[in-house]
Coordinates of C-alpha atoms and ligand atoms in Angstrom, one line a residue:
Chain J
M1 CA 131.7 119.6 91.5
F2 CA 132.4 123.0 90.4
V3 CA 134.5 125.1 92.2
P4 CA 134.7 128.8 90.9
S5 CA 137.7 130.8 90.4
Y6 CA 137.0 132.6 93.6
Y7 CA 133.0 132.7 95.9
E8 CA 131.9 134.1 98.9
F9 CA 129.3 132.3 101.4
V10 CA 127.5 133.9 104.2
N11 CA 126.1 131.0 106.2
P12 CA 122.6 131.2 107.8
G13 CA 121.8 132.0 111.3
K14 CA 121.1 129.5 113.7
I15 CA 118.5 127.0 113.0
L16 CA 115.7 126.1 115.1
S17 CA 113.4 123.3 113.4
G18 CA 111.0 121.1 114.6
K19 CA 108.8 120.5 118.2
Y20 CA 108.9 123.4 120.2
A21 CA 110.8 125.5 118.5
L22 CA 109.0 128.6 119.0
E23 CA 109.8 127.8 123.1
N24 CA 113.8 128.2 122.3
I25 CA 113.4 131.5 120.8
A26 CA 113.2 133.2 124.8
S27 CA 116.6 131.6 125.8
E28 CA 118.4 132.4 122.4
F29 CA 117.7 136.0 123.1
K30 CA 118.7 136.0 126.4
L31 CA 122.0 134.7 125.5
L32 CA 121.7 137.3 122.9
G33 CA 121.7 139.7 125.5
S34 CA 117.8 141.1 125.0
S35 CA 114.6 140.8 126.6
R36 CA 112.1 143.2 125.3
V37 CA 110.4 142.0 122.3
F38 CA 108.8 143.4 119.4
V39 CA 106.8 141.2 117.5
L40 CA 105.8 141.5 114.0
S41 CA 103.1 139.8 111.9
D42 CA 100.0 140.1 109.4
K43 CA 95.9 140.3 110.4
V44 CA 95.4 136.8 109.0
L45 CA 98.0 135.2 111.2
N46 CA 96.9 137.4 114.0
E47 CA 93.2 136.7 114.0
L48 CA 93.9 132.9 113.4
G49 CA 95.6 133.2 117.3
Q50 CA 99.1 132.0 116.0
V51 CA 100.3 135.5 117.1
K52 CA 99.1 134.5 120.5
V53 CA 100.7 131.4 120.2
L54 CA 104.0 133.0 119.8
C55 CA 103.5 135.6 122.2
D56 CA 103.0 133.0 124.7
A57 CA 106.0 131.0 124.1
L58 CA 108.4 134.1 124.3
V59 CA 106.7 135.0 127.5
S60 CA 106.5 131.5 129.0
G61 CA 110.3 131.3 128.2
G62 CA 111.2 134.4 130.1
V63 CA 111.2 137.7 127.8
Q64 CA 108.5 140.5 127.3
V65 CA 106.5 141.1 124.4
V66 CA 106.8 145.1 124.7
G67 CA 104.8 145.5 121.5
T68 CA 103.0 144.2 118.4
F69 CA 102.6 145.6 114.9
V70 CA 100.5 143.0 113.0
D71 CA 98.7 145.4 110.0
I72 CA 101.7 144.4 108.0
P73 CA 100.0 144.2 104.2
A74 CA 100.6 141.5 101.9
D75 CA 102.1 143.9 99.6
S76 CA 104.3 146.0 102.2
S77 CA 106.3 149.0 101.9
I78 CA 108.7 151.7 102.7
E79 CA 106.2 153.5 104.5
V80 CA 105.3 151.3 106.5
V81 CA 108.9 150.1 107.9
N82 CA 109.6 153.5 108.8
R83 CA 106.4 153.6 110.6
I84 CA 106.9 150.2 112.4
A85 CA 110.4 151.7 113.3
E86 CA 109.2 154.7 115.1
I87 CA 106.7 152.4 117.0
Y88 CA 109.8 150.3 118.1
R89 CA 111.1 153.2 119.4
Q90 CA 108.3 154.1 121.5
A91 CA 108.2 150.5 122.9
N92 CA 111.7 150.7 124.0
A93 CA 112.2 147.3 122.5
D94 CA 115.6 145.8 121.9
S95 CA 114.8 142.4 119.8
I96 CA 112.7 141.5 117.1
V97 CA 111.0 138.2 116.1
A98 CA 109.0 138.1 112.8
L99 CA 105.7 135.7 112.1
G100 CA 104.8 135.7 108.6
G101 CA 105.3 134.9 105.0
G102 CA 107.9 136.8 103.1
S103 CA 106.3 140.5 103.2
V104 CA 106.4 140.0 106.9
I105 CA 110.1 138.8 107.3
D106 CA 111.2 141.7 104.6
T107 CA 109.6 144.2 106.5
A108 CA 111.0 143.0 109.7
K109 CA 114.4 143.0 107.9
G110 CA 113.9 146.6 106.9
V111 CA 112.7 147.5 110.5
R112 CA 116.0 145.6 111.9
M113 CA 118.2 147.6 109.7
L114 CA 116.4 150.8 110.0
I115 CA 116.9 150.3 114.0
S116 CA 120.1 149.0 113.7
Q117 CA 121.6 151.9 111.2
G118 CA 119.7 154.6 112.8
G119 CA 117.6 157.3 111.0
N120 CA 114.0 157.5 109.8
D121 CA 113.8 156.5 106.4
I122 CA 115.5 152.8 105.3
M123 CA 115.4 154.4 100.8
K124 CA 119.3 155.6 102.6
F125 CA 119.8 151.9 102.5
V126 CA 119.7 150.7 98.8
G127 CA 122.1 149.0 97.5
A128 CA 124.3 146.0 97.5
E129 CA 126.8 145.0 100.6
V130 CA 127.9 148.5 100.9
L131 CA 126.5 149.0 104.8
P132 CA 128.5 148.9 107.6
F133 CA 127.9 147.2 110.5
A134 CA 125.9 149.1 113.0
R135 CA 124.2 148.0 116.1
H136 CA 123.1 144.5 116.7
V137 CA 119.5 144.1 117.0
P138 CA 118.8 140.4 117.8
F139 CA 116.2 139.0 115.3
A140 CA 114.3 135.8 115.0
A141 CA 112.2 135.1 112.0
V142 CA 109.6 132.3 111.9
P143 CA 108.3 131.5 108.3
T144 CA 104.3 130.4 107.9
T145 CA 104.7 130.1 104.3
S146 CA 107.6 127.2 102.8
G147 CA 108.9 129.2 99.7
T148 CA 110.6 132.3 100.0
G149 CA 113.3 131.1 102.5
S150 CA 113.6 134.7 103.7
E151 CA 114.1 133.7 107.2
A152 CA 117.9 132.3 105.6
T153 CA 118.7 135.2 103.0
A154 CA 120.8 138.2 103.6
V155 CA 118.4 140.0 100.7
A156 CA 114.9 141.9 101.6
V157 CA 112.6 143.4 98.9
I158 CA 110.2 146.5 99.8
K159 CA 108.4 148.7 97.6
D160 CA 108.9 152.2 97.1
G161 CA 104.6 152.9 97.3
A162 CA 105.1 156.3 96.3
R163 CA 107.3 155.4 93.3
K164 CA 105.6 151.9 92.7
L165 CA 109.0 150.3 92.5
K166 CA 110.4 147.2 94.5
M167 CA 113.6 148.4 96.4
E168 CA 116.3 145.8 96.8
F169 CA 118.7 145.7 99.9
I170 CA 121.4 143.2 100.2
S171 CA 123.4 143.2 102.9
Q172 CA 124.9 140.2 105.1
F173 CA 123.5 142.0 108.1
L174 CA 120.4 141.6 106.9
L175 CA 120.4 137.7 107.6
P176 CA 118.2 136.9 111.1
D177 CA 119.6 135.5 113.9
L178 CA 117.6 132.8 114.2
A179 CA 115.4 130.9 111.3
V180 CA 112.9 129.2 113.6
I181 CA 110.7 126.4 111.6
D182 CA 108.0 125.2 113.6
E183 CA 105.6 122.9 112.6
R184 CA 102.5 123.9 114.1
F185 CA 102.7 126.8 111.7
T186 CA 103.2 124.8 108.7
V187 CA 100.1 122.4 108.5
S188 CA 97.2 125.1 108.1
M189 CA 98.8 126.3 104.6
P190 CA 95.8 126.0 102.0
A191 CA 96.8 124.1 98.9
R192 CA 97.0 126.7 96.6
I193 CA 99.3 128.9 98.4
T194 CA 101.0 125.2 99.5
A195 CA 101.9 124.7 95.8
M196 CA 103.0 128.3 94.7
T197 CA 105.5 128.8 97.6
G198 CA 106.5 125.5 97.3
L199 CA 107.3 125.8 93.3
D200 CA 108.9 129.0 94.4
A201 CA 110.8 127.2 96.5
L202 CA 112.0 124.3 94.1
T203 CA 112.6 127.7 91.3
H204 CA 115.1 129.2 94.0
A205 CA 116.9 125.5 94.3
I206 CA 117.2 124.8 90.4
E207 CA 118.2 128.3 89.4
S208 CA 120.8 128.8 92.4
Y209 CA 122.5 125.4 91.7
S210 CA 122.8 126.7 87.8
C211 CA 123.2 130.4 87.7
L212 CA 126.8 131.8 87.4
Q213 CA 127.1 132.4 91.8
K214 CA 126.8 128.6 92.3
N215 CA 129.5 127.4 94.2
P216 CA 130.2 124.1 96.2
V217 CA 128.2 125.2 99.4
S218 CA 125.4 126.6 97.6
Q219 CA 124.8 123.8 95.3
S220 CA 125.0 121.7 98.6
Y221 CA 122.3 123.5 100.3
A222 CA 120.4 123.8 96.7
R223 CA 120.8 119.9 96.2
S224 CA 119.4 119.1 99.6
A225 CA 116.5 121.6 98.8
I226 CA 115.8 119.7 95.6
M227 CA 115.7 116.3 96.8
M228 CA 113.0 117.3 100.0
I229 CA 110.9 119.3 97.8
I230 CA 110.3 116.7 94.8
E231 CA 109.3 114.1 98.0
N232 CA 107.2 115.8 100.0
L233 CA 105.3 118.9 98.2
D234 CA 102.9 116.3 96.8
K235 CA 102.2 114.9 100.1
C236 CA 101.8 118.4 101.3
I237 CA 98.9 119.0 99.1
S238 CA 97.3 115.7 99.1
T239 CA 97.6 115.4 103.0
P240 CA 97.6 118.6 104.7
S241 CA 98.1 117.6 107.8
D242 CA 101.5 115.4 107.3
R243 CA 103.6 117.0 109.6
K244 CA 106.8 114.8 109.0
A245 CA 106.2 116.3 104.9
R246 CA 105.0 119.9 106.3
L247 CA 108.5 120.3 108.2
A248 CA 110.7 118.6 105.2
M249 CA 109.2 121.1 103.0
A250 CA 109.8 124.0 105.4
N251 CA 113.2 123.1 105.4
G252 CA 113.5 122.7 101.5
S253 CA 112.7 125.9 101.4
L254 CA 115.1 127.3 103.9
L255 CA 118.1 125.5 102.5
A256 CA 116.6 126.8 99.2
G257 CA 116.6 130.5 100.3
S258 CA 120.4 130.1 101.5
A259 CA 121.5 128.8 98.8
F260 CA 120.1 131.7 96.6
S261 CA 121.0 134.3 99.0
N262 CA 124.4 133.1 98.2
S263 CA 124.0 132.2 94.6
M264 CA 121.2 134.5 93.3
V265 CA 118.5 133.3 91.5
G266 CA 118.4 134.4 87.3
I267 CA 115.8 134.5 84.7
V268 CA 113.0 133.1 86.0
H269 CA 112.6 135.4 89.2
A270 CA 113.9 138.4 86.6
I271 CA 110.5 138.0 84.4
G272 CA 108.7 136.6 87.4
H273 CA 108.9 140.0 89.2
S274 CA 107.9 142.0 86.7
L275 CA 105.0 140.0 86.0
G276 CA 104.0 140.7 89.7
G277 CA 104.8 144.5 89.0
V278 CA 103.0 144.8 86.1
C279 CA 100.0 142.2 86.1
S280 CA 99.9 141.3 89.7
L281 CA 100.5 137.8 89.7
P282 CA 101.2 136.1 92.1
H283 CA 105.2 135.1 93.1
G284 CA 104.9 131.7 93.1
L285 CA 102.4 131.2 90.5
A286 CA 104.1 133.1 88.3
M287 CA 107.6 131.0 88.8
A288 CA 105.8 127.5 88.5
I289 CA 104.5 128.8 85.0
L290 CA 107.8 130.2 84.0
L291 CA 110.7 127.7 85.2
P292 CA 110.4 125.2 82.9
H293 CA 110.3 127.6 79.5
C294 CA 113.1 129.3 80.8
M295 CA 114.8 126.1 81.9
R296 CA 114.5 125.5 77.9
F297 CA 115.8 128.6 77.3
N298 CA 118.8 128.3 79.2
L299 CA 119.6 124.5 78.3
E300 CA 122.5 125.2 76.1
K301 CA 124.5 126.5 79.0
C302 CA 123.0 124.6 82.0
D303 CA 122.8 121.3 80.1
E304 CA 125.6 119.8 82.9
D305 CA 123.9 121.1 85.7
Y306 CA 120.3 120.3 85.0
A307 CA 121.8 116.3 84.3
E308 CA 123.0 116.2 88.0
I309 CA 119.7 118.2 89.1
L310 CA 117.9 115.4 87.4
S311 CA 119.9 112.5 89.2
F312 CA 118.4 114.4 92.4
C313 CA 114.9 114.0 91.0
I314 CA 114.6 110.5 90.1
S315 CA 115.8 107.0 90.9
P316 CA 119.6 105.8 90.1
E317 CA 118.1 103.2 88.3
E318 CA 116.5 105.7 85.9
Y319 CA 118.7 108.1 85.8
A320 CA 121.1 105.4 84.2
A321 CA 119.1 104.8 81.7
V322 CA 119.1 108.1 80.4
P323 CA 121.7 108.3 77.7
R324 CA 124.2 110.9 79.0
K325 CA 123.3 113.8 76.2
E326 CA 119.5 113.5 76.9
R327 CA 119.9 114.2 80.8
G328 CA 119.8 117.7 80.6
L329 CA 116.5 118.1 78.5
K330 CA 115.1 115.3 80.6
C331 CA 115.5 117.5 83.8
V332 CA 113.4 120.0 82.1
E333 CA 111.1 117.3 81.2
V334 CA 110.9 116.0 84.9
V335 CA 110.6 119.8 86.5
E336 CA 108.1 120.3 83.8
T337 CA 106.0 117.3 84.8
F338 CA 106.4 117.7 88.6
A339 CA 104.9 121.3 88.6
N340 CA 102.0 120.4 86.2
A341 CA 101.0 117.7 89.0
I342 CA 101.1 120.1 91.9
A343 CA 99.5 122.6 89.6
H344 CA 96.9 120.1 89.2
D345 CA 96.4 118.7 92.3
A346 CA 96.0 122.2 93.9
G347 CA 93.6 123.8 91.1
L348 CA 96.1 126.0 89.4
S349 CA 96.6 126.5 85.6
L350 CA 100.2 127.1 84.4
K351 CA 99.3 128.8 81.7
L352 CA 99.2 132.8 81.4
S353 CA 96.1 133.0 79.2
D354 CA 94.2 131.3 82.3
N355 CA 95.5 134.0 84.8
R356 CA 94.0 136.9 83.3
I357 CA 97.2 138.2 81.6
D358 CA 96.7 140.4 78.6
K359 CA 99.1 139.9 75.9
A360 CA 99.1 143.8 75.5
S361 CA 101.3 143.6 78.7
F362 CA 104.1 141.9 77.2
E363 CA 105.7 144.8 76.0
E364 CA 106.2 146.7 79.4
V365 CA 106.8 143.2 80.9
A366 CA 109.9 142.3 78.6
A367 CA 111.0 145.7 79.2
R368 CA 111.0 145.6 83.2
A369 CA 112.5 142.2 82.8
I370 CA 116.0 142.8 81.0
N371 CA 116.0 145.6 84.1
D372 CA 115.8 142.8 86.8
G373 CA 118.8 142.5 88.6
A374 CA 118.5 138.7 88.6
M375 CA 119.5 138.6 85.4
I376 CA 122.8 139.5 85.7
V377 CA 123.3 135.9 86.8
N378 CA 121.6 134.2 84.2
P379 CA 124.3 131.8 82.6
K380 CA 122.9 133.0 79.3
A381 CA 122.3 136.7 77.8
V382 CA 118.7 137.5 77.6
S383 CA 117.3 140.2 75.1
K384 CA 114.1 141.7 75.4
E385 CA 113.1 139.6 72.7
D386 CA 113.9 136.5 74.2
V387 CA 111.7 137.3 77.3
L388 CA 108.8 138.2 74.8
A389 CA 109.3 134.8 73.0
I390 CA 109.1 132.7 76.5
L391 CA 106.2 134.9 77.4
E392 CA 104.3 133.9 74.3
A393 CA 105.3 130.2 75.2
A394 CA 103.9 130.1 78.5
Y395 CA 100.7 132.0 77.1
Chain O
M1 CA 155.2 143.2 119.2
V2 CA 155.6 143.8 115.2
M3 CA 154.0 146.1 113.6
N4 CA 154.0 145.4 109.8
N5 CA 152.4 148.3 108.1
N6 CA 154.6 148.8 105.3
I7 CA 153.8 147.3 101.9
S8 CA 156.2 145.7 100.5
I9 CA 158.0 146.4 97.2
H10 CA 156.6 144.4 94.8
K11 CA 153.0 145.0 96.1
K12 CA 153.7 148.8 95.9
I13 CA 154.8 148.4 92.5
S14 CA 152.2 145.9 91.7
N15 CA 149.3 148.4 92.8
S16 CA 151.1 151.8 91.2
M17 CA 151.2 149.9 87.7
K18 CA 147.8 148.5 87.9
S19 CA 146.6 152.1 89.2
L20 CA 147.8 153.2 86.3
V21 CA 146.2 150.7 83.8
A22 CA 143.1 151.3 85.5
R23 CA 143.6 154.9 84.9
I24 CA 144.1 154.7 81.2
V25 CA 141.3 152.1 80.7
L26 CA 138.7 153.9 82.6
F27 CA 139.1 157.2 80.6
V28 CA 138.8 154.9 77.4
L29 CA 135.7 153.3 78.8
Y30 CA 134.4 156.5 79.6
R31 CA 135.2 158.6 76.2
G32 CA 134.0 154.8 74.2
I33 CA 130.5 155.2 76.2
K34 CA 130.4 158.7 75.1
V35 CA 131.1 157.8 71.5
L36 CA 128.9 154.8 71.8
A37 CA 125.9 156.6 73.4
R38 CA 125.6 158.9 70.1
E39 CA 126.5 156.1 67.4
D40 CA 125.4 152.6 68.5
S41 CA 121.8 152.5 68.5
R42 CA 121.5 150.1 71.7
I43 CA 124.0 152.0 73.9
M44 CA 122.0 154.8 72.4
G45 CA 119.0 153.6 73.7
E46 CA 120.1 152.6 76.9
F47 CA 121.5 156.3 77.5
Q48 CA 118.2 157.9 76.7
S49 CA 116.4 155.8 79.1
W50 CA 118.6 157.1 81.8
P51 CA 117.3 160.2 83.9
D52 CA 118.5 163.7 83.1
G53 CA 121.2 164.2 85.5
L54 CA 122.1 161.0 86.9
S55 CA 125.2 160.7 88.4
V56 CA 127.8 157.5 88.1
V57 CA 131.0 157.0 90.1
L58 CA 132.9 154.2 89.3
E59 CA 135.9 153.7 92.0
T60 CA 138.5 151.2 91.5
S61 CA 139.4 150.6 95.5
Y62 CA 138.7 152.5 98.5
N63 CA 141.6 155.2 97.5
G64 CA 142.3 154.1 94.0
P65 CA 141.5 156.1 90.5
S66 CA 138.2 156.5 90.1
I67 CA 135.8 158.5 87.3
S68 CA 132.6 160.1 87.8
L69 CA 130.1 161.1 85.1
Q70 CA 126.7 162.4 84.7
K71 CA 124.2 162.4 82.3
K72 CA 123.7 165.9 81.2
G73 CA 120.8 166.2 78.6
D74 CA 121.9 164.2 75.6
R75 CA 125.2 164.2 76.7
L76 CA 127.7 162.3 79.0
V77 CA 130.2 164.5 80.8
R78 CA 133.1 164.0 83.3
V79 CA 132.3 165.8 86.6
S80 CA 134.2 166.3 89.6
H81 CA 134.2 163.4 92.1
S82 CA 130.8 163.9 94.4
E83 CA 130.7 162.1 97.6
N84 CA 126.5 161.7 96.8
A85 CA 126.3 160.1 93.4
N86 CA 123.2 158.4 92.6
I87 CA 124.9 155.2 91.8
R88 CA 128.4 154.3 93.5
I89 CA 130.4 150.8 92.5
T90 CA 133.6 150.3 94.4
F91 CA 135.7 147.5 93.6
R92 CA 137.0 146.1 96.9
S93 CA 140.6 145.9 95.4
I94 CA 142.5 147.2 92.7
D95 CA 143.3 143.8 92.1
A96 CA 139.6 143.1 91.5
A97 CA 139.0 146.3 89.4
F98 CA 142.4 145.3 87.2
L99 CA 140.9 142.0 86.2
V100 CA 138.0 143.6 85.1
L101 CA 139.3 146.6 83.1
T102 CA 141.9 144.5 81.3
G103 CA 139.0 142.0 80.7
Q104 CA 140.1 139.1 82.5
I105 CA 136.6 138.6 84.1
G106 CA 133.3 139.9 82.6
V107 CA 130.8 142.4 84.8
A108 CA 128.8 139.7 85.3
R109 CA 131.0 137.6 86.5
A110 CA 132.7 140.4 88.9
Y111 CA 129.4 140.7 90.3
A112 CA 129.0 137.2 90.7
E113 CA 132.2 136.7 92.8
H114 CA 131.5 140.0 94.8
R115 CA 134.1 142.3 93.4
F116 CA 132.5 145.1 93.9
M117 CA 130.1 147.0 96.2
L118 CA 127.0 149.4 95.0
S119 CA 125.4 151.7 96.2
G120 CA 122.2 153.2 94.3
D121 CA 119.5 151.6 92.3
I122 CA 120.1 148.2 91.0
C123 CA 117.7 148.5 88.0
Q124 CA 119.5 151.5 86.8
T125 CA 122.9 149.8 87.1
M126 CA 121.5 146.7 84.8
S127 CA 121.3 149.4 81.8
I128 CA 124.8 150.6 82.7
V129 CA 125.8 147.2 83.2
R130 CA 124.5 146.7 79.4
C131 CA 125.9 149.3 78.4
I132 CA 129.3 148.2 79.6
D133 CA 129.1 145.0 77.9
I134 CA 128.5 146.4 74.6
A135 CA 131.1 148.9 74.4
E136 CA 133.7 145.7 75.6
S137 CA 132.5 144.1 72.3
Y138 CA 134.0 147.2 70.4
L139 CA 137.1 148.1 72.8
F140 CA 138.4 144.8 73.7
P141 CA 139.3 142.2 71.0
R142 CA 136.8 139.4 69.7
L143 CA 139.3 136.6 71.5
M144 CA 138.9 138.2 74.9
T145 CA 135.0 139.2 74.8
R146 CA 134.3 135.8 73.8
R147 CA 135.6 134.2 76.7
I148 CA 134.4 136.8 79.5
L149 CA 130.9 138.3 77.7
R150 CA 127.9 135.8 78.0
K151 CA 126.8 137.4 74.6
V152 CA 129.7 139.5 72.2
E153 CA 127.0 141.9 70.6
K154 CA 127.4 142.6 66.9
K155 CA 129.2 145.6 66.3
E156 CA 127.6 148.4 64.2
F157 CA 130.6 149.6 63.0
S158 CA 134.2 149.0 63.3
T159 CA 136.5 149.0 66.6
I160 CA 138.9 151.2 64.4
R161 CA 136.5 153.8 64.3
V162 CA 135.6 153.8 68.0
Y163 CA 139.4 154.0 69.0
R164 CA 139.4 156.9 66.2
K165 CA 136.9 159.1 67.9
I166 CA 138.0 158.2 71.2
F167 CA 141.6 159.4 70.7
V168 CA 141.4 161.9 67.9
G169 CA 138.1 163.2 68.2
V170 CA 137.0 162.6 64.6
Ligands
FE2_401 FE1 111.4 133.2 94.9

């Protein structure tokens, strides 16, 4: 296994995974010295009654829910963060629980950072690894999609609404104290979302495994994630109520999150972010479309890593039958076949042209992609022309 | 209780040697980018995309040598140290800065190894990183750049010409 000349790894917070995980948040919070919880979520989850399930669990466990904010938009922003922090202070809360997908959890990370650091505007804290530790605000993240892994990452991406830019915050103090996976929230995800978020998680694991920051710990996490995702994602789509498969996917997503939080993702995310920004293509779908093409692009630099990844995806017998020199390429093909099958089952197309992407936007997408922070850890240098060629191949 | 706040002599010497080298390389790098921003088409393109007035501080450690630069019109100029630069890159130790400034590791590797802290916009920083990579393709010997850069950029003119402009100015 690869050991870099130097690496760092920030462990995720405490993981509570499985049956009645929610019911254990209260006792954990009491240990952390808090009793006045502020709950963040979105409209849909509130209407589905999920927020109530959470609050019931908290109050039954002996903490108070002193405020809720359930209007977090799918595309949250700095302004929303600043507003929620204001409400949090008025409620005199002392801890945060976020229930939702990536947007809700990232918003909550922003709110927590602002409460912890003080002040009215989170924009002051943009950057990588510069924030000092401030006041501790106990924070639990409960993911309802299995994809972003945000419950286990030290990163938050929040839009600056005024400038229409995604701002990136990186700090170990963004990590939730508790990553809570409760199977009650995983079974209701529709097939399309399951497919997109699941392939996003797979992309996290594969990119993390093969990009420049890879290290023994991140690769161990990524490896487990890849195995769980390959084994369970199709089951989650064919049998949505399969709790075992759902729980495994949620764990895969969490591990992939922790892996990429420490060994950052590369070109797939760089291009995916800009396709999202310019053409509003959903993140998971962008990942699913771009992953095989970008793997092919990186193959010359990632051959060995891909060969290892292949061994996580197929049986030992099949693996042994592939000549050593062809394993990297075979991995790309296996991943491509897997992504296509998942997309097919969920009724998605993995072509840009089928997803209302206009070729006219390629220039801007490419220009933005090479400025994306994720490019810095991609093992192969990427020019604007390279991005254009990948977009063309994915069209 | 034994206090242990005196740095031993060999670490002291090492620190000051590395600081000295860092100071020289920072100067060469600054002058190099300044020259290349007028002469190399790629750096020129990057430089022109920066907002006017953009300020960048590069610190080789919390108390080591640093350089503060600002884009003023179409020129890159050295300015006095400011606490409020748009982008601040701070190496976590003079040893880390030395690794990068002497071409032992590239900027991408340094980032991967958490060798520096960054405050400011990450997208903007990517453009600066590309400039440094291209500048290194000129300023460092190929033997070195082949090892530390993911891709050695083609030089549009000779290294000697860049060094002549850096030191002689013509
Ligand atoms: Fe992602």
